[in-house]
Structures are given as C-alpha cells and as structure tokens.
PDB file of C-alpha atoms in Angstrom:
ATOM      1  CA  ALA A 262      52.162-196.238 -21.649  1.00 57.00           C
ATOM      2  CA  ARG A 263      55.791-194.942 -22.602  1.00 66.00           C
ATOM      3  CA  GLY A 264      56.902-197.663 -21.212  1.00 72.00           C
ATOM      4  CA  GLU A 265      55.439-200.008 -24.351  1.00 78.00           C
ATOM      5  CA  LEU A 266      56.487-197.336 -27.084  1.00 82.00           C
ATOM      6  CA  PRO A 267      59.570-199.117 -28.230  1.00 85.00           C
ATOM      7  CA  ASN A 268      57.428-201.979 -28.899  1.00 88.00           C
ATOM      8  CA  LEU A 269      54.236-200.124 -30.375  1.00 84.00           C
ATOM      9  CA  LEU A 270      57.148-198.101 -32.646  1.00 88.00           C
ATOM     10  CA  ARG A 271      58.421-202.283 -33.491  1.00 90.00           C
ATOM     11  CA  ALA A 272      55.603-203.137 -34.634  1.00 89.00           C
ATOM     12  CA  VAL A 273      54.160-200.607 -36.905  1.00 87.00           C
ATOM     13  CA  ASP A 274      57.582-200.071 -38.280  1.00 87.00           C
ATOM     14  CA  GLN A 275      57.489-204.303 -38.946  1.00 89.00           C
ATOM     15  CA  ALA A 276      53.762-203.426 -40.622  1.00 86.00           C
ATOM     16  CA  LEU A 277      54.982-201.103 -42.681  1.00 85.00           C
ATOM     17  CA  THR A 278      58.266-202.814 -44.095  1.00 87.00           C
ATOM     18  CA  ALA A 279      55.841-205.673 -44.559  1.00 88.00           C
ATOM     19  CA  ARG A 280      53.729-203.322 -46.687  1.00 84.00           C
ATOM     20  CA  ASP A 281      50.375-204.564 -44.545  1.00 78.00           C
ATOM     21  CA  PRO A 282      47.322-202.968 -46.273  1.00 72.00           C
ATOM     22  CA  ALA A 283      46.096-202.313 -42.531  1.00 79.00           C
ATOM     23  CA  SER A 284      49.270-200.655 -41.438  1.00 83.00           C
ATOM     24  CA  VAL A 285      48.285-197.492 -43.014  1.00 85.00           C
ATOM     25  CA  ALA A 286      44.858-197.695 -40.298  1.00 84.00           C
ATOM     26  CA  PHE A 287      47.497-198.497 -37.634  1.00 86.00           C
ATOM     27  CA  VAL A 288      49.801-195.632 -38.502  1.00 87.00           C
ATOM     28  CA  GLY A 289      47.278-192.992 -38.295  1.00 84.00           C
ATOM     29  CA  LYS A 290      46.308-195.032 -34.839  1.00 85.00           C
ATOM     30  CA  VAL A 291      49.953-194.478 -34.020  1.00 88.00           C
ATOM     31  CA  THR A 292      50.383-191.084 -35.085  1.00 85.00           C
ATOM     32  CA  ARG A 293      47.753-189.711 -32.521  1.00 84.00           C
ATOM     33  CA  PHE A 294      49.290-191.635 -29.705  1.00 82.00           C
ATOM     34  CA  LEU A 295      52.525-190.316 -30.580  1.00 86.00           C
ATOM     35  CA  ARG A 296      51.674-186.376 -31.216  1.00 83.00           C
ATOM     36  CA  LEU A 297      50.006-186.734 -27.763  1.00 83.00           C
ATOM     37  CA  PHE A 298      53.558-187.444 -26.333  1.00 84.00           C
ATOM     38  CA  GLY A 299      55.207-184.473 -27.961  1.00 84.00           C
ATOM     39  CA  ARG A 300      56.551-186.716 -31.000  1.00 86.00           C
ATOM     40  CA  SER A 301      55.565-184.818 -34.030  1.00 83.00           C
ATOM     41  CA  GLY A 302      58.673-186.165 -35.541  1.00 85.00           C
ATOM     42  CA  GLU A 303      58.132-189.490 -35.282  1.00 87.00           C
ATOM     43  CA  ALA A 304      54.594-188.825 -35.499  1.00 85.00           C
ATOM     44  CA  ALA A 305      55.739-187.438 -39.019  1.00 84.00           C
ATOM     45  CA  SER A 306      57.985-190.034 -40.856  1.00 86.00           C
ATOM     46  CA  LEU A 307      55.544-192.684 -40.148  1.00 85.00           C
ATOM     47  CA  ALA A 308      53.042-190.067 -41.680  1.00 82.00           C
ATOM     48  CA  CYS A 309      55.303-190.353 -44.744  1.00 82.00           C
ATOM     49  CA  ARG A 310      56.149-193.755 -45.059  1.00 84.00           C
ATOM     50  CA  ALA A 311      52.189-194.485 -44.904  1.00 82.00           C
ATOM     51  CA  GLU A 312      51.875-191.874 -47.793  1.00 80.00           C
ATOM     52  CA  SER A 313      54.080-194.372 -49.720  1.00 78.00           C
ATOM     53  CA  LEU A 314      51.858-197.244 -49.393  1.00 78.00           C
ATOM     54  CA  ALA A 315      48.402-195.371 -49.828  1.00 74.00           C
ATOM     55  CA  GLY A 316      47.575-197.216 -53.393  1.00 74.00           C
ATOM     56  CA  GLU A 317      45.565-195.560 -55.959  1.00 80.00           C
ATOM     57  CA  VAL A 318      43.991-191.929 -55.362  1.00 85.00           C
ATOM     58  CA  GLY A 319      40.164-192.256 -54.174  1.00 81.00           C
ATOM     59  CA  SER A 320      41.228-195.588 -52.414  1.00 81.00           C
ATOM     60  CA  GLU A 321      40.396-196.236 -48.388  1.00 82.00           C
ATOM     61  CA  SER A 322      44.201-196.064 -47.779  1.00 80.00           C
ATOM     62  CA  TRP A 323      44.815-193.184 -49.539  1.00 86.00           C
ATOM     63  CA  CYS A 324      42.159-191.487 -48.357  1.00 89.00           C
ATOM     64  CA  LEU A 325      43.555-192.400 -44.843  1.00 86.00           C
ATOM     65  CA  ALA A 326      46.827-191.642 -45.513  1.00 86.00           C
ATOM     66  CA  GLN A 327      45.968-187.944 -47.032  1.00 90.00           C
ATOM     67  CA  SER A 328      44.078-187.583 -43.810  1.00 90.00           C
ATOM     68  CA  ILE A 329      46.817-188.673 -41.517  1.00 87.00           C
ATOM     69  CA  ARG A 330      49.032-186.226 -43.195  1.00 88.00           C
ATOM     70  CA  GLY A 331      46.789-183.525 -43.200  1.00 92.00           C
ATOM     71  CA  GLU A 332      46.319-183.873 -39.739  1.00 90.00           C
ATOM     72  CA  HIS A 333      49.547-183.656 -39.062  1.00 86.00           C
ATOM     73  CA  LEU A 334      50.608-180.589 -40.832  1.00 90.00           C
ATOM     74  CA  LEU A 335      47.582-178.806 -39.348  1.00 93.00           C
ATOM     75  CA  GLU A 336      48.399-179.342 -35.682  1.00 87.00           C
ATOM     76  CA  SER A 337      51.969-178.382 -36.786  1.00 86.00           C
ATOM     77  CA  GLY A 338      50.767-174.963 -37.521  1.00 93.00           C
ATOM     78  CA  HIS A 339      50.534-175.236 -41.676  1.00 95.00           C
ATOM     79  CA  ALA A 340      47.463-175.213 -42.119  1.00 97.00           C
ATOM     80  CA  GLU A 341      47.783-174.098 -46.021  1.00 97.00           C
ATOM     81  CA  GLU A 342      49.838-177.231 -46.387  1.00 96.00           C
ATOM     82  CA  ALA A 343      46.910-179.653 -44.938  1.00 96.00           C
ATOM     83  CA  LYS A 344      44.103-177.641 -46.827  1.00 97.00           C
ATOM     84  CA  VAL A 345      45.568-179.068 -49.889  1.00 96.00           C
ATOM     85  CA  TYR A 346      44.876-183.127 -48.469  1.00 94.00           C
ATOM     86  CA  PHE A 347      41.887-182.322 -47.314  1.00 96.00           C
ATOM     87  CA  GLU A 348      40.786-180.891 -51.035  1.00 96.00           C
ATOM     88  CA  SER A 349      42.261-183.894 -52.303  1.00 95.00           C
ATOM     89  CA  ILE A 350      40.242-186.472 -50.328  1.00 95.00           C
ATOM     90  CA  LEU A 351      37.178-184.123 -51.167  1.00 95.00           C
ATOM     91  CA  LYS A 352      37.148-184.326 -54.299  1.00 94.00           C
ATOM     92  CA  THR A 353      37.364-188.118 -54.452  1.00 93.00           C
ATOM     93  CA  LEU A 354      34.726-188.218 -51.622  1.00 92.00           C
ATOM     94  CA  GLY A 355      31.958-186.308 -54.049  1.00 86.00           C
ATOM     95  CA  GLU A 356      28.910-184.933 -52.537  1.00 86.00           C
ATOM     96  CA  SER A 357      26.961-187.738 -51.173  1.00 92.00           C
ATOM     97  CA  PRO A 358      26.200-187.900 -47.477  1.00 95.00           C
ATOM     98  CA  SER A 359      28.991-190.014 -45.360  1.00 94.00           C
ATOM     99  CA  GLY A 360      30.725-190.115 -42.487  1.00 93.00           C
ATOM    100  CA  GLU A 361      34.101-189.628 -44.090  1.00 93.00           C
ATOM    101  CA  LEU A 362      32.772-186.723 -45.950  1.00 96.00           C
ATOM    102  CA  ALA A 363      31.478-184.730 -42.607  1.00 96.00           C
ATOM    103  CA  VAL A 364      35.297-185.716 -41.226  1.00 95.00           C
ATOM    104  CA  VAL A 365      36.674-184.150 -44.182  1.00 96.00           C
ATOM    105  CA  LEU A 366      34.344-181.068 -44.105  1.00 97.00           C
ATOM    106  CA  ALA A 367      35.360-180.535 -40.670  1.00 97.00           C
ATOM    107  CA  TRP A 368      39.057-180.197 -41.000  1.00 97.00           C
ATOM    108  CA  LEU A 369      38.390-178.291 -43.736  1.00 97.00           C
ATOM    109  CA  GLY A 370      37.023-176.179 -41.174  1.00 97.00           C
ATOM    110  CA  ARG A 371      39.636-176.230 -38.643  1.00 97.00           C
ATOM    111  CA  CYS A 372      42.022-175.569 -41.911  1.00 98.00           C
ATOM    112  CA  HIS A 373      39.794-172.483 -42.671  1.00 97.00           C
ATOM    113  CA  ARG A 374      39.979-170.892 -39.379  1.00 97.00           C
ATOM    114  CA  ALA A 375      43.756-171.041 -38.511  1.00 96.00           C
ATOM    115  CA  CYS A 376      44.382-169.766 -42.085  1.00 96.00           C
ATOM    116  CA  GLY A 377      42.306-166.579 -40.997  1.00 95.00           C
ATOM    117  CA  ARG A 378      39.327-167.301 -43.024  1.00 96.00           C
ATOM    118  CA  ALA A 379      36.335-167.305 -40.937  1.00 95.00           C
ATOM    119  CA  ASN A 380      33.412-167.086 -42.902  1.00 95.00           C
ATOM    120  CA  SER A 381      35.061-170.186 -45.413  1.00 97.00           C
ATOM    121  CA  ALA A 382      35.672-171.681 -42.165  1.00 97.00           C
ATOM    122  CA  GLU A 383      31.676-171.612 -41.094  1.00 96.00           C
ATOM    123  CA  THR A 384      30.668-172.410 -44.486  1.00 97.00           C
ATOM    124  CA  MET A 385      32.850-176.220 -44.424  1.00 97.00           C
ATOM    125  CA  PHE A 386      31.316-176.508 -40.694  1.00 97.00           C
ATOM    126  CA  ARG A 387      27.724-175.767 -42.008  1.00 96.00           C
ATOM    127  CA  ARG A 388      28.759-177.778 -45.096  1.00 97.00           C
ATOM    128  CA  GLY A 389      29.245-180.808 -42.321  1.00 97.00           C
ATOM    129  CA  ILE A 390      26.236-180.552 -40.052  1.00 97.00           C
ATOM    130  CA  ALA A 391      23.977-180.570 -43.159  1.00 97.00           C
ATOM    131  CA  VAL A 392      26.022-184.134 -43.516  1.00 97.00           C
ATOM    132  CA  THR A 393      25.465-185.731 -40.385  1.00 97.00           C
ATOM    133  CA  GLU A 394      21.679-184.588 -40.149  1.00 96.00           C
ATOM    134  CA  ALA A 395      21.076-186.400 -43.920  1.00 96.00           C
ATOM    135  CA  LEU A 396      22.961-189.538 -42.149  1.00 95.00           C
ATOM    136  CA  ASP A 397      21.643-192.286 -39.580  1.00 94.00           C
ATOM    137  CA  GLN A 398      21.657-191.013 -36.524  1.00 94.00           C
ATOM    138  CA  THR A 399      24.303-193.503 -34.572  1.00 95.00           C
ATOM    139  CA  ARG A 400      25.775-192.547 -31.319  1.00 96.00           C
ATOM    140  CA  LYS A 401      28.655-191.766 -33.489  1.00 94.00           C
ATOM    141  CA  VAL A 402      27.427-189.147 -36.550  1.00 94.00           C
ATOM    142  CA  ARG A 403      25.285-187.430 -33.324  1.00 96.00           C
ATOM    143  CA  ARG A 404      28.956-187.154 -31.412  1.00 95.00           C
ATOM    144  CA  HIS A 405      30.600-185.648 -34.924  1.00 93.00           C
ATOM    145  CA  GLY A 406      27.432-183.603 -34.906  1.00 95.00           C
ATOM    146  CA  ALA A 407      27.872-182.162 -31.929  1.00 96.00           C
ATOM    147  CA  VAL A 408      31.505-181.555 -32.911  1.00 96.00           C
ATOM    148  CA  LEU A 409      30.668-179.626 -35.726  1.00 96.00           C
ATOM    149  CA  HIS A 410      28.034-177.079 -34.171  1.00 95.00           C
ATOM    150  CA  ALA A 411      30.624-176.202 -31.349  1.00 95.00           C
ATOM    151  CA  ALA A 412      33.370-175.770 -33.973  1.00 95.00           C
ATOM    152  CA  LEU A 413      30.483-173.359 -35.785  1.00 96.00           C
ATOM    153  CA  GLY A 414      29.595-171.616 -32.531  1.00 93.00           C
ATOM    154  CA  ASP A 415      33.128-170.978 -31.794  1.00 93.00           C
ATOM    155  CA  ILE A 416      33.752-169.101 -35.669  1.00 93.00           C
ATOM    156  CA  LEU A 417      30.839-167.050 -35.139  1.00 93.00           C
ATOM    157  CA  GLU A 418      31.710-166.672 -31.340  1.00 92.00           C
ATOM    158  CA  LEU A 419      34.975-165.111 -33.204  1.00 87.00           C
ATOM    159  CA  GLN A 420      33.002-162.970 -35.770  1.00 85.00           C
ATOM    160  CA  SER A 421      31.034-161.562 -32.735  1.00 85.00           C
ATOM    161  CA  ARG A 422      27.426-163.269 -33.775  1.00 85.00           C
ATOM    162  CA  LEU A 423      27.082-163.939 -29.838  1.00 81.00           C
ATOM    163  CA  VAL A 424      22.951-164.662 -30.771  1.00 78.00           C
ATOM    164  CA  GLU A 425      23.579-166.823 -33.549  1.00 79.00           C
ATOM    165  CA  ALA A 426      26.255-168.452 -31.383  1.00 67.00           C
ATOM    166  CA  ARG A 427      24.195-169.569 -28.915  1.00 74.00           C
ATOM    167  CA  THR A 428      21.210-170.957 -30.967  1.00 68.00           C
TER     168      THR A 428
END
C-alpha cells in the first residue's frame, strides 16, 4: 500500500486542483488512509484544501469537509476545536432522523468524552441511539447503532455505572 501512496496523493491533488466536486469525498477517504499510516500532516493539509472546495453551508460537500476537519482535530487531540466543526454540521442537519445525524452525534459524543464531559457524551450517544432506532434497520444503521451502544457502555463504565453499562 505504501508503494501506491504517491500515486494516490497525486490523484487527490489533481482532483483538488481541478476543483472536482467529488474531490471532497475523495479527500475523506485518503485522509483516513494517511492517518492510519501516521501521516497526519498530509491529512491536515488535504483537509484544509477540501474545506476551500466545500461549497455553501449545509451542502453535502460542506458537511463532509467539516467532518473531515473535525475528525482530524479530534484524532490530533484538539477535541474542543473539533466539537465546533461537528456542532456546525449538527445545526444544518436539524432533528429529522438520518444516518448523517447519528454519525455527527457519535462524533460529538467522542469530543465531549475527550474533553472530560462524560454527562454530555452520554447525552450525545443516547441521542444517536434514538436516531438509529428511528431509521430503517439496514445493516449499516444496525452497525452504527452497535457502535453507539458500545460508546455509551464505555461512558457509563467510566462513570462507575456498571449495572447500567451492561444493559
């Protein structure tokens, strides 16, 4: 995989340079890959470039660019800054149950946990679970619900609420 990395980076650079609307999604995939290989500097640079192509507030590409940036900040230890990005997405999504809403609530829960606010994290995870329960139970939705339940269990355990964490 490392041998193909220069080609991958060239391809994403060309897509960004061409201002291809699909490049924001491409950056999302590539930045995850880069972070796995410990190349967070390059991931951050791509996230910033994707942000410049994000389009108008609330658009799909804008939400994706905000999410990419928020994920990078959280994984880099900047949870407060990351929270701002996810909250901005949350404001545009509204309260209608959707897969995107559940994902953003999960990221916000992680931000709150990283900031040491277990109660707020619990609230976000519970809201995310409620959203997944309101959606059609596709494999992807069930998987995300399971991730939220596990995160909630971790928070409850952190608060020494072990009986509740087991249910």
